[in-house]
Coordinates of C-alpha atoms and ligand atoms in Angstrom, one line a residue:
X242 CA 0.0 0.0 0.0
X243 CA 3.2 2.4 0.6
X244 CA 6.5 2.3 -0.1
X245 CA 9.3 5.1 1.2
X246 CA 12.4 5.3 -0.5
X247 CA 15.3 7.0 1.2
X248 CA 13.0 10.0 2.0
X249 CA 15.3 13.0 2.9
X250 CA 13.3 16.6 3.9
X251 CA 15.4 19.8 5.2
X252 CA 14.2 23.3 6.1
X253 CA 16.8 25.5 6.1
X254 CA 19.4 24.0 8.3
X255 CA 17.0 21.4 10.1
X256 CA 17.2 18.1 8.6
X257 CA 13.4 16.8 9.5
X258 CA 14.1 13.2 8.0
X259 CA 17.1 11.6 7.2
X260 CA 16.8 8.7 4.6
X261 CA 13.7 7.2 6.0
X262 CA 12.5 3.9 4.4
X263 CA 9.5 1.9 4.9
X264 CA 6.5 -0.4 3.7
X265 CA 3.3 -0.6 4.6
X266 CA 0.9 -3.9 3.5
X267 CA -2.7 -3.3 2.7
X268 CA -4.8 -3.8 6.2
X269 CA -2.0 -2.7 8.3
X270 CA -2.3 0.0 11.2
X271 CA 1.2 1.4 11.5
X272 CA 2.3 3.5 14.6
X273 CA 5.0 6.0 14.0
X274 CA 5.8 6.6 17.1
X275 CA 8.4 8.9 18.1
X276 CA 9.3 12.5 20.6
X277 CA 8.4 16.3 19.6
X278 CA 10.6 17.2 16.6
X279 CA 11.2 13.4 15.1
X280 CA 9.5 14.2 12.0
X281 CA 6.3 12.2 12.2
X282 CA 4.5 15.5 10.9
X283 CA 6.6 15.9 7.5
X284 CA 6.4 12.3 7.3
X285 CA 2.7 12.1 7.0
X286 CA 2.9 15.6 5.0
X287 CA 4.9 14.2 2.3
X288 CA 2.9 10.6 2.6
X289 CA -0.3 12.7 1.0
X290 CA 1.7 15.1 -1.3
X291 CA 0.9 18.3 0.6
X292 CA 4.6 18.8 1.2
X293 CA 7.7 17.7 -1.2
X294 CA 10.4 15.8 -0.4
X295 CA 14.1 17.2 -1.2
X296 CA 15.4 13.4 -2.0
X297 CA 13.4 9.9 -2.2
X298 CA 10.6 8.6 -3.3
X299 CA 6.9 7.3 -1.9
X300 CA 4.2 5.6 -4.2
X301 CA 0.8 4.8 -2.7
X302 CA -1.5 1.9 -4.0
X303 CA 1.5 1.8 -6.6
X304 CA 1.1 5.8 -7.4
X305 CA 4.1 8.1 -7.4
X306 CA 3.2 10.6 -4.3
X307 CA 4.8 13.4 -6.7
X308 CA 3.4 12.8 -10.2
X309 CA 0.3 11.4 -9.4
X310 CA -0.1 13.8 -6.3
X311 CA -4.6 14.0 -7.0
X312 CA -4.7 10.9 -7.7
X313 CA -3.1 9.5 -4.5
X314 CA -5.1 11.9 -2.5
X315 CA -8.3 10.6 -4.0
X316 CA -6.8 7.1 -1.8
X317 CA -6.4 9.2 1.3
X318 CA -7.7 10.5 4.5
X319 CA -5.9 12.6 6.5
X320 CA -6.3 13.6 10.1
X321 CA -3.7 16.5 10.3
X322 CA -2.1 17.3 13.8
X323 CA -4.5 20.4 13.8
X324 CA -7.4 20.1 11.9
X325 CA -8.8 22.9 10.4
X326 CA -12.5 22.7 11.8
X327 CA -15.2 25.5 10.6
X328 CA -16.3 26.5 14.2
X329 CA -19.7 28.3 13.0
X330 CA -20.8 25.5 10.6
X331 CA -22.9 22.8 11.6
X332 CA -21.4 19.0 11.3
X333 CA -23.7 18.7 8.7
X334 CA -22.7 22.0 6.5
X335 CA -19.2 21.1 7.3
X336 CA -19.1 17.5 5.3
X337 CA -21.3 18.9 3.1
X338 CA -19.1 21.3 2.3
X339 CA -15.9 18.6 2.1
X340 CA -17.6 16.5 -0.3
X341 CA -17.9 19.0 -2.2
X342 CA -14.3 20.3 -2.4
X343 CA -13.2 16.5 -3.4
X344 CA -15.5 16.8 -5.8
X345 CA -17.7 13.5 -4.6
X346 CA -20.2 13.1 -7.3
X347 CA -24.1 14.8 -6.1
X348 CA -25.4 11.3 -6.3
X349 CA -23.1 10.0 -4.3
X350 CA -22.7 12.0 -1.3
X351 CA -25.7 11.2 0.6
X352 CA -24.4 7.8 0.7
X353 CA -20.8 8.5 1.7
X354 CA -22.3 11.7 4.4
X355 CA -24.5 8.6 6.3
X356 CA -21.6 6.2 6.3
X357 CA -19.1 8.5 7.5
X358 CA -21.7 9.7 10.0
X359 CA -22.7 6.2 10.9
X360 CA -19.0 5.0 11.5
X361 CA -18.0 8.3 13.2
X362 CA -21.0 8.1 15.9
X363 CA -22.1 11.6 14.4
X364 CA -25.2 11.1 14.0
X365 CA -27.1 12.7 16.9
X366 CA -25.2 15.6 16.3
X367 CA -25.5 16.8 12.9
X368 CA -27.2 20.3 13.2
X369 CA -24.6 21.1 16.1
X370 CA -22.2 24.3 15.6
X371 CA -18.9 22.6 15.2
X372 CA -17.5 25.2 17.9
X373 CA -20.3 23.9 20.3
X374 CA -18.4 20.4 20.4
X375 CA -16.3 18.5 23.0
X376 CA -12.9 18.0 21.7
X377 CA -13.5 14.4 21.7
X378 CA -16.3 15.0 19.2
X379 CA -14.4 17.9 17.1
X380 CA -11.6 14.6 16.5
X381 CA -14.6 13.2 15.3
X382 CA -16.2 15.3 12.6
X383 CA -12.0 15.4 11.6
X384 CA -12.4 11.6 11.2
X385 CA -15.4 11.8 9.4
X386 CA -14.2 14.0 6.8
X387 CA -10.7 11.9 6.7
X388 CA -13.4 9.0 5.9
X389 CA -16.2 10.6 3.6
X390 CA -14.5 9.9 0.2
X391 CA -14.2 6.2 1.5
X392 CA -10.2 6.3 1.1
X393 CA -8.0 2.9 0.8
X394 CA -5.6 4.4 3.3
X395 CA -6.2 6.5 6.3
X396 CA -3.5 9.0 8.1
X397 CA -3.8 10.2 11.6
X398 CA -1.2 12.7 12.8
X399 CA -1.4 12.1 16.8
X400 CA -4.9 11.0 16.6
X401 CA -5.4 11.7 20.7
X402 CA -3.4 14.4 21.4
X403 CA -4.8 16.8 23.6
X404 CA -7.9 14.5 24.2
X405 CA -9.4 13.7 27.7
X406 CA -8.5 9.6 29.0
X407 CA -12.5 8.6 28.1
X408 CA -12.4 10.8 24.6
X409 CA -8.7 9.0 24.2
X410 CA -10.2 5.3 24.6
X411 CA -13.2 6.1 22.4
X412 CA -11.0 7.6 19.2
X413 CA -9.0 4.9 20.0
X414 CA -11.7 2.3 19.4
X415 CA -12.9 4.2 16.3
X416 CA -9.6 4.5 14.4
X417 CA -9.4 0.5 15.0
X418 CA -13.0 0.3 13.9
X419 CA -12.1 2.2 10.7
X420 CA -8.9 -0.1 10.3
X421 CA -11.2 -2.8 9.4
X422 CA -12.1 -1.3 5.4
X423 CA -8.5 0.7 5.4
X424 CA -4.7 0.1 5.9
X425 CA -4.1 2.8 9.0
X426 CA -0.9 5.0 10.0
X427 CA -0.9 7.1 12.7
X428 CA 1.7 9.2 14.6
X429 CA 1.9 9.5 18.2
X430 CA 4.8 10.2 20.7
X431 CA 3.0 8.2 23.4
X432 CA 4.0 4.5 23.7
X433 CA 0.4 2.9 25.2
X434 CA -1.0 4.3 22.1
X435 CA 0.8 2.2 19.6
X436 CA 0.1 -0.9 22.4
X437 CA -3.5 -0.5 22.4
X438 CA -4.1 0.4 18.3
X439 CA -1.3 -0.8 16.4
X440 CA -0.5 -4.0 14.6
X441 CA 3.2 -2.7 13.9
X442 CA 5.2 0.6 15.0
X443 CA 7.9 2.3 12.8
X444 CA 10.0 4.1 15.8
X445 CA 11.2 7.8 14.2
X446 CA 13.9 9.8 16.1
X447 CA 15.7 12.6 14.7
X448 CA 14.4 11.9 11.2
X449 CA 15.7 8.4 11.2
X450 CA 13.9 5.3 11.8
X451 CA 15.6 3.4 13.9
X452 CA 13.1 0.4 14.7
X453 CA 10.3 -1.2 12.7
X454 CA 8.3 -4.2 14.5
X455 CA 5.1 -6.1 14.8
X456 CA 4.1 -5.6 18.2
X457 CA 3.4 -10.0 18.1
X458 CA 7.2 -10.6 17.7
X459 CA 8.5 -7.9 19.8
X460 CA 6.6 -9.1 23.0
X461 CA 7.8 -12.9 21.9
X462 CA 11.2 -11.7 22.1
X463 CA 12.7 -12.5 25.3
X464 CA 16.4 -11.8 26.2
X465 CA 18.5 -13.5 29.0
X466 CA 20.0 -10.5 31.7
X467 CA 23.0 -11.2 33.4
X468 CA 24.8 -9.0 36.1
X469 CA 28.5 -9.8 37.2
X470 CA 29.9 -7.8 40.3
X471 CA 32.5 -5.3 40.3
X472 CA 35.7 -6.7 39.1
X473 CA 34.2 -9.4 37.0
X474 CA 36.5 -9.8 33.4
X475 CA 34.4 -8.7 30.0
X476 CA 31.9 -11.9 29.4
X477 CA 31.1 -10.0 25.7
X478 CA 33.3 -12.3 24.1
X479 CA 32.3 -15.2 25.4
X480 CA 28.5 -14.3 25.4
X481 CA 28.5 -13.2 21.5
X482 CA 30.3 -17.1 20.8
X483 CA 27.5 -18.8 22.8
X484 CA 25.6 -20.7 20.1
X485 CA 21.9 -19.2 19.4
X486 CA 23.2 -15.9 20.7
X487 CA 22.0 -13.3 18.2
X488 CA 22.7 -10.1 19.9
X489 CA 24.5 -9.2 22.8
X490 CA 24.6 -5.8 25.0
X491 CA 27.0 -4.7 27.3
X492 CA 26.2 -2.0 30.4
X493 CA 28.2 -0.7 33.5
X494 CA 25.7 -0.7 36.5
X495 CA 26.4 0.7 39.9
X496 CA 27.1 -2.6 40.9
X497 CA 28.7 -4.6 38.4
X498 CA 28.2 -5.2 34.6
X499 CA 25.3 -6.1 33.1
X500 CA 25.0 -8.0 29.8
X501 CA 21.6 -8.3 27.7
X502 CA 21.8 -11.5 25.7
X503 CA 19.2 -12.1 23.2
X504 CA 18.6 -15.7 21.5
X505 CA 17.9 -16.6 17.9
X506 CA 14.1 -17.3 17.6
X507 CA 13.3 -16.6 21.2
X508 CA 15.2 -19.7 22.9
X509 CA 15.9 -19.2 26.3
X510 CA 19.5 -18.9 26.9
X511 CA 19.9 -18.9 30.7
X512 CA 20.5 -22.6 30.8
X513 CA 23.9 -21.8 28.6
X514 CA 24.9 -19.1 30.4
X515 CA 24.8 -20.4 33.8
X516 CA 26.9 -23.1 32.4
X517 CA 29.3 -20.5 30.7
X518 CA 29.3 -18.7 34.4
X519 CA 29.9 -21.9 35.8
X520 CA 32.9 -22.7 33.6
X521 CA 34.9 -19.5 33.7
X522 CA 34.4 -18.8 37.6
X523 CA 32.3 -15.5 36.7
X524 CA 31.1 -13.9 39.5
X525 CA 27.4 -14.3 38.5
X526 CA 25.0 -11.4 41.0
X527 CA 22.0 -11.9 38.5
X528 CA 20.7 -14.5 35.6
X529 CA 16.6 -13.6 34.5
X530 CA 14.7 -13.6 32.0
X531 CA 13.6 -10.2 30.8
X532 CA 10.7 -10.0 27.6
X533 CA 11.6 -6.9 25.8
X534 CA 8.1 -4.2 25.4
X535 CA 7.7 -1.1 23.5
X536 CA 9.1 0.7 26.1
X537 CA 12.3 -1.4 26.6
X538 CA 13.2 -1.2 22.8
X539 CA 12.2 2.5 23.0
X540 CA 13.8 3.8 26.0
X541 CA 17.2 1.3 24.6
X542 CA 16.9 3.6 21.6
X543 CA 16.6 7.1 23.6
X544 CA 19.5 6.2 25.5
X545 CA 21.6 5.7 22.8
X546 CA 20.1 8.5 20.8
X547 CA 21.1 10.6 24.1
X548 CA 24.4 9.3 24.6
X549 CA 25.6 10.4 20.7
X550 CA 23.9 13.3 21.2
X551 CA 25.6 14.3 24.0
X552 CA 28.9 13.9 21.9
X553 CA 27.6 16.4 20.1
X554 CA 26.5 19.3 22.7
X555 CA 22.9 18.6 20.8
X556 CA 20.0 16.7 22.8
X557 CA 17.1 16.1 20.4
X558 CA 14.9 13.9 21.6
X559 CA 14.8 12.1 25.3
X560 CA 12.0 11.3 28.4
X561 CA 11.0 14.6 30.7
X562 CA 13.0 14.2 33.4
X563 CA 12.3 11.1 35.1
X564 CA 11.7 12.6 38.6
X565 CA 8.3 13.9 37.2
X566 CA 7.6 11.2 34.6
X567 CA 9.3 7.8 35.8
X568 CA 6.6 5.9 33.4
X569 CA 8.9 6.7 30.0
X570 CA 5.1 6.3 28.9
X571 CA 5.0 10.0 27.3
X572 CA 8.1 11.3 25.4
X573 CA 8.7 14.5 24.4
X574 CA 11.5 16.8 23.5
X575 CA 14.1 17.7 25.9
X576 CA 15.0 21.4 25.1
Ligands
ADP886 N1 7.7 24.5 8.6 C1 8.8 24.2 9.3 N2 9.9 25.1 9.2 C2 11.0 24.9 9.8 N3 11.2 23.8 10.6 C3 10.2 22.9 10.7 C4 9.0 23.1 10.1 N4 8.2 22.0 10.4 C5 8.9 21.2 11.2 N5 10.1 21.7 11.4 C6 11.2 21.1 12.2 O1 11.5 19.8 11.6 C7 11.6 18.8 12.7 C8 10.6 17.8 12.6 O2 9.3 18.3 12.8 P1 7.9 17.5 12.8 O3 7.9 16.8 11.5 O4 6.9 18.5 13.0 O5 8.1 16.5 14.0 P2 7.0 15.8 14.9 O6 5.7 15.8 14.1 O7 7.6 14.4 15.1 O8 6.9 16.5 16.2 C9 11.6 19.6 14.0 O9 12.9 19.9 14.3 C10 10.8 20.9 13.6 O10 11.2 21.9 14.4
MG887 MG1 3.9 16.5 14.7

């Protein structure tokens, strides 16, 4: 349903994506998850042509984004971050007034205005002044007219933001209701969000993806933890040669090292290791199992995003500070 190529975008000096590539199946609902200034907005901007890319290429339902820029749009709905609602118009006058601008046929917008209606939960409220709605309800009539042409693919630019927790779960549950006739993306910087909607998340910091997963394998990925005390000689080595180790991380704790062993295909490696312990005398504080989540992956990520960063005198993207917001469960910018 998509394809990015090596996307590249700049303004001015600020490089909003670097190289970003992706693709999306038909029936999928994507999460592009990522902090305040990753580039989830110029993503989803050059997605449906409103903004050009300086380098790459995108094609949608086999369309080139660029050259065939109406024709993709007549394949998408878009939700933009701030959706540019007519306060004084009714819900009614308002899609009316959409179909209209994409050109729906007469004949055919009765039929597309009740379904959208229908699958928005609009209906009791059609002769309401837009600027009379709860936010929850503004998100919508925005979802409505994302929907009213009946497009193949949907894009939500942080869907929930700025929503109340009961207005959250109910857009929620509606975006996933729509998913059902459309392949979804949507952009969010909180990490529950992708948990409770997506089938799949595309993690985007500083204009670079740097993880793409379906949520089912990364919760069936399980990696061994292992802490030696102070003193203790490098086990990297020995660790990576362990057979069925595919990946093996190495951190300094306050009281010892700690390694993060993953295993080829989700075997359990503790067994091995304790043996390997055994064998070369290692001081062994610590051996567990430990299934890696969204947040593990993400928060990995941060760190290391931080730690380059810091190289650098630059910190672009990182958790509040964890005294107020221990959860990791919201990101957003550090500035
Ligand atoms: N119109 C613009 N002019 C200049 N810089 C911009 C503009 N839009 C976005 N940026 C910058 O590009 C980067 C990515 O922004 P954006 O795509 O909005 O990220 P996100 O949606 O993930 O918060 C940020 O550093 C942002 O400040
Ligand atoms: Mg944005």
């Amino acid at each position: 349903m998509i394809e990015v190529t090596n996307l590249s975008k700049s303004y001015g000096s600020t490089q909003a994506l670097r190289g970003v590539s992706f693709r999306v199946e038909s029936g999928e609902i994507i999460g592009l998850l990522g902090p305040n200034g990753a580039g989830k907005t110029t993503m989803m901007r050059v997605l449906t042509g409103y903004l050009q890319p300086d380098e790459g290429q995108v094609t949608v339902d086999g369309l080139d984004v660029l050259t065939d820029t109406l024709e993709v749009q007549k394949r998408i709905g878009y939700l933009p971050e701030n959706a540019p609602l007519y306060p004084e118009l009714s819900v009614q006058a308002y899609l009316k007034m959409i179909a209209n601008l994409r050109q729906i046929p007469a004949a055919d917008q009765p039929a597309c205005l009740s379904e959208a209606v229908r699958a928005t939960a609009l209906t009791d409220h059609l002769t309401r002044p837009i600027g009379e709605l709860s936010r929850g309800y503004r998100q919508r009539v925005g979802l409505a007219q994302a929907i009213l042409h009946q497009p193949k693919l949907l894009i939500c630019d942080e869907p929930t933001a700025s929503l109340d927790p009961t207005q959250i779960v109910e857009v929620r549950r509606l975006i996933r209701r729509l998913a059902r006739h459309s392949t979804v993306i949507l952009s969010t910087h909180i990490l529950s969000e992708v948990e409770a909607t997506c089938d799949r998340v595309i993690i985007l910091l500083n204009g670079e993806v740097k993880a793409d997963a379906r949520l089912a394998d990364l919760s069936a990925t399980t990696d061994a933890v292992l802490v030696l005390a102070e003193g203790a000689p490098d086990a990297t080595k020995d660790l990576k040669a362990l057979a069925g180790a595919e990946n093996v991380e190495a951190y300094p704790t306050p009281d010892g090292h700690q390694y993060r062993v993953r295993g080829a295909g989700g075997v359990d490696l503790r067994p091995a290791i304790y043996e390997l312990a055994h064998t070369r005398s290692w001081p062994l504080r610590e051996l567990r199992r430990d299934v890696r989540t969204l947040e593990t992956v993400f928060n990995e990520l941060t760190t290391q995003v931080r730690r380059t960063s810091a190289d650098t005198g630059e910190m672009k993207a990182g958790r509040r500070g964890s005294d107020q917001n221990p959860s990791a469960s919201h990101l957003s910018e550090r500035r």
